[in-house]
Short mmCIF file of C-alpha atoms in Angstrom, two decimals:
data_model
loop_
_atom_site.label_atom_id
_atom_site.label_comp_id
_atom_site.label_asym_id
_atom_site.label_seq_id
_atom_site.Cartn_x
_atom_site.Cartn_y
_atom_site.Cartn_z
CA UNK O 1 -30.11 51.23 -12.83
CA UNK O 2 -33.35 50.12 -14.49
CA UNK O 3 -35.71 47.45 -13.21
CA UNK O 4 -34.43 45.13 -15.94
CA UNK O 5 -30.88 45.67 -14.62
CA UNK O 6 -32.05 44.67 -11.14
CA UNK O 7 -33.62 41.53 -12.54
CA UNK O 8 -30.41 40.64 -14.41
CA UNK O 9 -28.30 41.20 -11.28
CA UNK O 10 -30.63 39.00 -9.28
CA UNK O 11 -30.38 36.21 -11.84
CA UNK O 12 -26.58 36.31 -11.81
CA UNK O 13 -26.54 36.35 -8.01
CA UNK O 14 -28.46 33.09 -8.03
CA UNK O 15 -26.29 31.49 -10.69
CA UNK O 16 -22.85 32.46 -9.36
CA UNK O 17 -22.60 29.73 -6.67
CA UNK O 18 -23.08 27.13 -9.37
CA UNK O 19 -20.00 28.48 -11.17
CA UNK O 20 -17.71 28.26 -8.15
CA UNK O 21 -14.89 25.75 -8.43
CA UNK O 22 -14.75 22.71 -6.18
CA UNK O 23 -12.12 22.93 -3.40
CA UNK O 24 -8.82 21.48 -4.55
CA UNK O 25 -7.73 18.13 -3.13
CA UNK O 26 -4.28 16.59 -3.18
CA UNK O 27 -3.50 14.08 -5.97
CA UNK O 28 -4.27 10.54 -4.88
CA UNK O 29 -2.03 7.50 -5.26
CA UNK O 30 -2.80 3.81 -5.58
CA UNK O 31 0.32 1.86 -4.65
CA UNK O 32 0.24 -1.86 -5.35
CA UNK O 33 2.76 -4.33 -3.99
CA UNK O 34 3.80 -6.86 -6.61
CA UNK O 35 5.90 -9.85 -5.50
CA UNK O 36 8.13 -10.74 -8.44
CA UNK O 37 8.48 -14.31 -7.13
CA UNK O 38 4.74 -14.95 -6.64
CA UNK O 39 3.51 -18.33 -7.90
CA UNK O 40 0.78 -16.51 -9.86
CA UNK O 41 3.13 -14.03 -11.53
CA UNK O 42 3.27 -15.64 -14.97
CA UNK O 43 -0.43 -16.50 -15.04
CA UNK O 44 -1.75 -13.17 -13.75
CA UNK O 45 0.75 -10.50 -14.80
CA UNK O 46 -1.15 -9.71 -18.00
CA UNK O 47 -4.35 -9.30 -15.96
CA UNK O 48 -3.06 -6.43 -13.80
CA UNK O 49 -5.26 -3.34 -14.09
CA UNK O 50 -2.55 -0.74 -14.61
CA UNK O 51 -5.13 1.96 -15.26
CA UNK O 52 -6.08 1.87 -11.57
CA UNK O 53 -2.49 2.15 -10.30
CA UNK O 54 -0.05 5.02 -9.88
CA UNK O 55 2.87 3.12 -8.32
CA UNK O 56 4.14 -0.46 -8.11
CA UNK O 57 6.33 -1.62 -5.24
CA UNK O 58 8.20 -4.71 -6.43
CA UNK O 59 8.87 -7.01 -3.48
CA UNK O 60 11.27 -7.91 -2.07
CA UNK O 61 14.99 -7.24 -2.14
CA UNK O 62 16.25 -8.51 1.20
CA UNK O 63 18.66 -6.60 3.43
CA UNK O 64 21.61 -8.56 4.82
CA UNK O 65 23.52 -7.69 7.98
CA UNK O 66 26.61 -6.55 6.05
CA UNK O 67 24.60 -3.94 4.13
CA UNK O 68 24.37 -5.91 0.90
CA UNK O 69 21.13 -6.88 -0.83
CA UNK O 70 19.87 -10.35 -1.64
CA UNK O 71 17.97 -9.81 -4.89
CA UNK O 72 17.16 -13.44 -5.72
CA UNK O 73 13.41 -12.77 -5.39
CA UNK O 74 13.54 -9.77 -7.74
CA UNK O 75 15.49 -11.04 -10.77
CA UNK O 76 16.53 -8.55 -13.42
CA UNK O 77 14.33 -10.10 -16.12
CA UNK O 78 11.21 -9.71 -13.94
CA UNK O 79 12.15 -6.14 -13.02
CA UNK O 80 12.58 -5.33 -16.69
CA UNK O 81 9.22 -6.90 -17.53
CA UNK O 82 7.45 -4.94 -14.80
CA UNK O 83 9.22 -1.69 -15.61
CA UNK O 84 8.43 -1.91 -19.32
CA UNK O 85 4.73 -2.59 -18.79
CA UNK O 86 4.39 0.02 -16.06
CA UNK O 87 6.04 2.68 -18.22
CA UNK O 88 3.48 2.04 -20.96
CA UNK O 89 0.78 3.04 -18.49
CA UNK O 90 2.59 5.89 -16.73
CA UNK O 91 2.96 3.87 -13.52
CA UNK O 92 6.07 4.42 -11.40
CA UNK O 93 8.08 1.40 -10.19
CA UNK O 94 9.91 1.15 -6.87
CA UNK O 95 11.93 -1.64 -5.28
CA UNK O 96 10.75 -2.64 -1.82
CA UNK O 97 13.31 -3.60 0.83
CA UNK O 98 12.64 -6.10 3.62
CA UNK O 99 14.70 -8.12 6.08
CA UNK O 100 16.56 -11.22 4.95
CA UNK O 101 16.43 -13.10 8.26
CA UNK O 102 15.41 -11.90 11.71
CA UNK O 103 17.82 -9.29 12.98
CA UNK O 104 19.71 -8.76 9.71
CA UNK O 105 18.09 -5.46 8.71
CA UNK O 106 18.56 -4.19 12.26
CA UNK O 107 22.21 -5.23 12.31
CA UNK O 108 22.83 -3.44 9.03
CA UNK O 109 21.48 -0.09 10.21
CA UNK O 110 22.78 -0.23 13.80
CA UNK O 111 26.37 0.06 12.61
CA UNK O 112 27.41 3.26 10.81
CA UNK O 113 29.69 1.46 8.34
CA UNK O 114 27.16 -1.15 7.24
CA UNK O 115 24.38 1.46 7.30
CA UNK O 116 26.30 3.59 4.82
CA UNK O 117 27.00 0.54 2.69
CA UNK O 118 23.30 -0.34 2.68
CA UNK O 119 22.33 3.19 1.69
CA UNK O 120 24.76 3.11 -1.23
CA UNK O 121 23.57 -0.33 -2.33
CA UNK O 122 19.90 0.72 -2.32
CA UNK O 123 20.55 3.87 -4.33
CA UNK O 124 22.85 2.04 -6.77
CA UNK O 125 20.35 -0.80 -7.28
CA UNK O 126 17.57 1.69 -7.96
CA UNK O 127 19.67 3.57 -10.51
CA UNK O 128 21.10 0.47 -12.18
CA UNK O 129 17.62 -0.96 -12.79
CA UNK O 130 16.16 2.37 -13.94
CA UNK O 131 13.55 2.39 -11.19
CA UNK O 132 11.68 5.44 -9.92
CA UNK O 133 12.57 4.92 -6.28
CA UNK O 134 12.58 2.56 -3.33
CA UNK O 135 10.32 1.50 -0.48
CA UNK O 136 11.47 0.64 3.05
CA UNK O 137 9.43 -2.15 4.65
CA UNK O 138 11.18 -2.49 8.00
CA UNK O 139 9.49 -5.34 9.91
CA UNK O 140 12.32 -6.37 12.23
CA UNK O 141 10.03 -5.71 15.20
CA UNK O 142 12.04 -7.69 17.74
CA UNK O 143 15.13 -5.64 16.90
CA UNK O 144 13.84 -2.09 17.05
CA UNK O 145 16.19 0.83 17.54
CA UNK O 146 14.39 4.07 16.74
CA UNK O 147 17.58 6.13 16.60
CA UNK O 148 19.18 3.75 14.09
CA UNK O 149 16.03 3.63 12.00
CA UNK O 150 15.71 7.41 11.77
CA UNK O 151 19.45 7.78 11.07
CA UNK O 152 19.07 5.26 8.24
CA UNK O 153 16.11 7.16 6.76
CA UNK O 154 18.01 10.44 6.98
CA UNK O 155 21.09 8.98 5.29
CA UNK O 156 18.98 7.50 2.50
CA UNK O 157 17.21 10.78 1.91
CA UNK O 158 20.51 12.63 1.68
CA UNK O 159 22.08 10.07 -0.66
CA UNK O 160 19.30 9.70 -3.21
CA UNK O 161 18.77 11.96 -6.19
CA UNK O 162 16.05 14.58 -5.93
CA UNK O 163 13.77 12.80 -8.40
CA UNK O 164 14.09 9.41 -6.69
CA UNK O 165 10.94 8.47 -4.75
CA UNK O 166 11.30 7.27 -1.17
CA UNK O 167 8.36 5.50 0.49
CA UNK O 168 7.89 3.23 3.49
CA UNK O 169 5.51 0.69 5.01
CA UNK O 170 4.75 1.32 8.69
CA UNK O 171 2.70 0.13 11.64
CA UNK O 172 1.02 1.92 14.54
CA UNK O 173 2.57 0.25 17.55
CA UNK O 174 6.23 1.27 17.29
CA UNK O 175 7.97 4.62 17.67
CA UNK O 176 9.20 6.37 14.53
CA UNK O 177 9.41 9.94 15.91
CA UNK O 178 8.07 13.00 14.09
CA UNK O 179 11.33 13.26 12.11
CA UNK O 180 10.46 10.13 10.14
CA UNK O 181 7.80 11.70 7.95
CA UNK O 182 10.22 14.39 6.75
CA UNK O 183 12.21 11.87 4.72
CA UNK O 184 9.44 10.08 2.81
CA UNK O 185 7.19 10.94 -0.10
CA UNK O 186 4.52 8.46 0.99
CA UNK O 187 3.93 6.56 4.22
CA UNK O 188 2.04 3.31 3.62
CA UNK O 189 0.19 2.23 6.76
CA UNK O 190 -0.12 -1.54 7.13
CA UNK O 191 -3.62 -1.29 8.55
CA UNK O 192 -4.18 -5.03 8.76
CA UNK O 193 -2.96 -8.15 10.61
CA UNK O 194 -4.60 -7.00 13.87
CA UNK O 195 -5.55 -10.66 14.37
CA UNK O 196 -3.70 -13.40 12.53
CA UNK O 197 -4.69 -16.95 11.80
CA UNK O 198 -2.34 -18.38 14.41
CA UNK O 199 -4.28 -16.57 17.13
CA UNK O 200 -6.50 -18.70 19.36
CA UNK O 201 -9.35 -16.21 18.95
CA UNK O 202 -10.84 -15.70 15.46
CA UNK O 203 -11.55 -12.14 14.41
CA UNK O 204 -11.38 -9.37 11.82
CA UNK O 205 -7.81 -8.34 11.07
CA UNK O 206 -8.55 -5.15 9.14
CA UNK O 207 -11.70 -3.37 10.26
CA UNK O 208 -12.90 -0.03 8.92
CA UNK O 209 -12.67 1.41 12.43
CA UNK O 210 -9.01 0.42 12.73
CA UNK O 211 -8.31 1.85 9.27
CA UNK O 212 -9.68 5.25 10.28
CA UNK O 213 -7.85 5.14 13.61
CA UNK O 214 -4.52 4.26 11.98
CA UNK O 215 -4.72 7.06 9.43
CA UNK O 216 -5.44 9.67 12.06
CA UNK O 217 -2.83 8.22 14.44
CA UNK O 218 -0.07 8.94 11.93
CA UNK O 219 -1.45 12.41 11.27
CA UNK O 220 -1.45 13.33 14.97
CA UNK O 221 1.18 11.18 16.73
CA UNK O 222 3.90 11.55 14.08
CA UNK O 223 2.59 14.76 12.49
CA UNK O 224 2.68 13.34 8.98
CA UNK O 225 0.94 15.52 6.36
CA UNK O 226 -2.29 13.88 5.25
CA UNK O 227 -1.09 14.07 1.65
CA UNK O 228 1.70 11.61 2.55
CA UNK O 229 -0.48 9.16 4.48
CA UNK O 230 -1.54 6.13 2.43
CA UNK O 231 -3.97 3.59 3.88
CA UNK O 232 -3.22 -0.11 3.47
CA UNK O 233 -5.88 -2.40 1.99
CA UNK O 234 -5.59 -6.19 2.39
CA UNK O 235 -6.52 -8.33 -0.59
CA UNK O 236 -6.46 -11.34 1.74
CA UNK O 237 -7.94 -12.57 5.00
CA UNK O 238 -7.40 -15.07 7.79
CA UNK O 239 -9.28 -18.29 8.38
CA UNK O 240 -9.91 -20.54 11.35
CA UNK O 241 -12.06 -22.93 9.28
CA UNK O 242 -10.50 -26.38 9.13
CA UNK O 243 -11.61 -27.07 5.56
CA UNK O 244 -10.13 -23.85 4.13
CA UNK O 245 -6.81 -24.08 2.26
CA UNK O 246 -4.62 -21.46 3.95
CA UNK O 247 -0.93 -20.82 4.58
CA UNK O 248 1.14 -21.46 7.72
CA UNK O 249 -0.19 -18.36 9.51
CA UNK O 250 -3.79 -18.95 8.47
CA UNK O 251 -3.84 -16.40 5.64
CA UNK O 252 -5.92 -16.90 2.52
CA UNK O 253 -6.09 -14.79 -0.64
CA UNK O 254 -9.28 -13.05 -1.69
CA UNK O 255 -9.36 -15.25 -4.80
CA UNK O 256 -9.03 -18.30 -2.55
CA UNK O 257 -11.91 -17.12 -0.37
CA UNK O 258 -14.12 -16.67 -3.42
CA UNK O 259 -13.12 -20.06 -4.76
CA UNK O 260 -13.79 -21.87 -1.48
CA UNK O 261 -17.05 -20.31 -0.36
CA UNK O 262 -18.28 -19.67 -3.91
CA UNK O 263 -18.76 -23.42 -4.29
CA UNK O 264 -21.49 -23.36 -1.65
CA UNK O 265 -22.80 -19.79 -1.68
CA UNK O 266 -23.45 -17.17 -4.34
CA UNK O 267 -20.01 -15.81 -5.19
CA UNK O 268 -21.33 -12.22 -5.37
CA UNK O 269 -22.53 -12.60 -1.80
CA UNK O 270 -19.09 -13.83 -0.75
CA UNK O 271 -17.39 -10.91 -2.52
CA UNK O 272 -19.60 -8.44 -0.67
CA UNK O 273 -19.16 -9.92 2.81
CA UNK O 274 -16.38 -9.52 5.37
CA UNK O 275 -16.86 -12.91 6.98
CA UNK O 276 -17.94 -16.41 6.04
CA UNK O 277 -17.75 -19.08 8.69
CA UNK O 278 -14.61 -18.35 10.67
CA UNK O 279 -12.88 -16.69 7.71
CA UNK O 280 -12.44 -12.91 7.95
CA UNK O 281 -11.49 -10.51 5.16
CA UNK O 282 -12.46 -7.25 3.44
CA UNK O 283 -15.15 -7.55 0.79
CA UNK O 284 -16.00 -5.00 -1.86
CA UNK O 285 -18.20 -2.74 0.31
CA UNK O 286 -15.53 -2.38 3.01
CA UNK O 287 -12.82 -1.67 0.45
CA UNK O 288 -15.10 0.94 -1.10
CA UNK O 289 -15.85 2.49 2.29
CA UNK O 290 -12.15 2.76 3.16
CA UNK O 291 -11.35 4.35 -0.19
CA UNK O 292 -14.19 6.81 0.25
CA UNK O 293 -12.84 7.78 3.66
CA UNK O 294 -9.50 8.59 2.03
CA UNK O 295 -11.24 10.76 -0.54
CA UNK O 296 -13.57 12.50 1.90
CA UNK O 297 -10.75 13.34 4.30
CA UNK O 298 -8.13 14.16 1.67
CA UNK O 299 -5.50 11.60 2.64
CA UNK O 300 -2.78 10.64 0.17
CA UNK O 301 -4.31 7.47 -1.23
CA UNK O 302 -4.30 3.72 -0.70
CA UNK O 303 -1.79 0.89 -0.76
CA UNK O 304 -2.60 -2.72 -1.67
CA UNK O 305 -1.06 -5.89 -0.33
CA UNK O 306 -0.93 -7.48 -2.81
CA UNK O 307 -2.09 -7.45 -6.42
CA UNK O 308 -1.94 -11.19 -7.16
CA UNK O 309 -4.33 -11.94 -4.30
CA UNK O 310 -7.26 -10.26 -6.04
CA UNK O 311 -10.24 -12.07 -7.55
CA UNK O 312 -9.66 -13.93 -10.79
CA UNK O 313 -13.12 -12.96 -12.01
CA UNK O 314 -13.04 -9.52 -13.63
CA UNK O 315 -16.41 -8.47 -12.24
CA UNK O 316 -15.37 -9.28 -8.66
CA UNK O 317 -11.95 -7.63 -8.54
CA UNK O 318 -11.25 -5.38 -5.56
CA UNK O 319 -8.88 -3.24 -7.65
CA UNK O 320 -11.87 -2.15 -9.73
CA UNK O 321 -13.57 -0.86 -6.59
CA UNK O 322 -10.38 1.02 -5.70
CA UNK O 323 -10.20 2.50 -9.19
CA UNK O 324 -13.82 3.61 -9.16
CA UNK O 325 -13.40 5.55 -5.93
CA UNK O 326 -9.78 6.74 -5.88
CA UNK O 327 -9.20 7.20 -9.60
CA UNK O 328 -12.88 8.05 -10.14
CA UNK O 329 -13.07 5.84 -13.22
#
């Protein structure tokens, strides 16, 4: 080998690390809940940023104790409208299931006959409306039977077609068992509502610290693969300020927060804070930080509750922050 060969080898040795491929990461999802009955549906539907979404969970079809579904809040015409627009952008559409009244969802799955009826009704509704799957949002916390819940998930998984997506919304203070994660494509962690507006003590309901803790809790406690774990982002907050227009549990949308405090303060400052007065929420930096944690630690993605709560101003929208980090656009 000549001296020139040695020089060439040395040059290539230096350059090779630059040619190495980046480690592969799992595909990321952005799942947005979209209430078909929301008062802002007609005004804001055309303003949804589909390019930053991978899935839409249309909410809610309500589970009744006899295993039937009350679909008044998800009328066929709205489902068709959502499905058509989503398909244009390559976004998958799921129907989200929630309780009708307290105890009804629990009653339906506690009994084998009504459980089987419910399973059939969910699968049939999904197929009849040409949806990509369904989402189980079981929040009947005062009627919790882990065995019934897991049996329901297992039956659903066995009854659905192979290409039908099956997701869920979960919390971190109830038992699901390690079997639960086997049945779902994505597990959406409701990492918010730690403190609600009807509490006597004001506070942050969705901190970054709790977000990180919740993600890792599901990875360790219930042994869910990180690729299935999806972190919940709130596009709303809670307020204890008397002059703030909020709902019966003290909740206020991000657009409402900007509207209220933006009258007195610079609206950019409000959008980048997590607290004004006794109103607590997630501003753009916290949403960005949570999304970056998902990316850095290779979790499955993020979930949003809910899309119509976002800022009306294009330049202040939280979904844009999500898109920049998760979709890298």
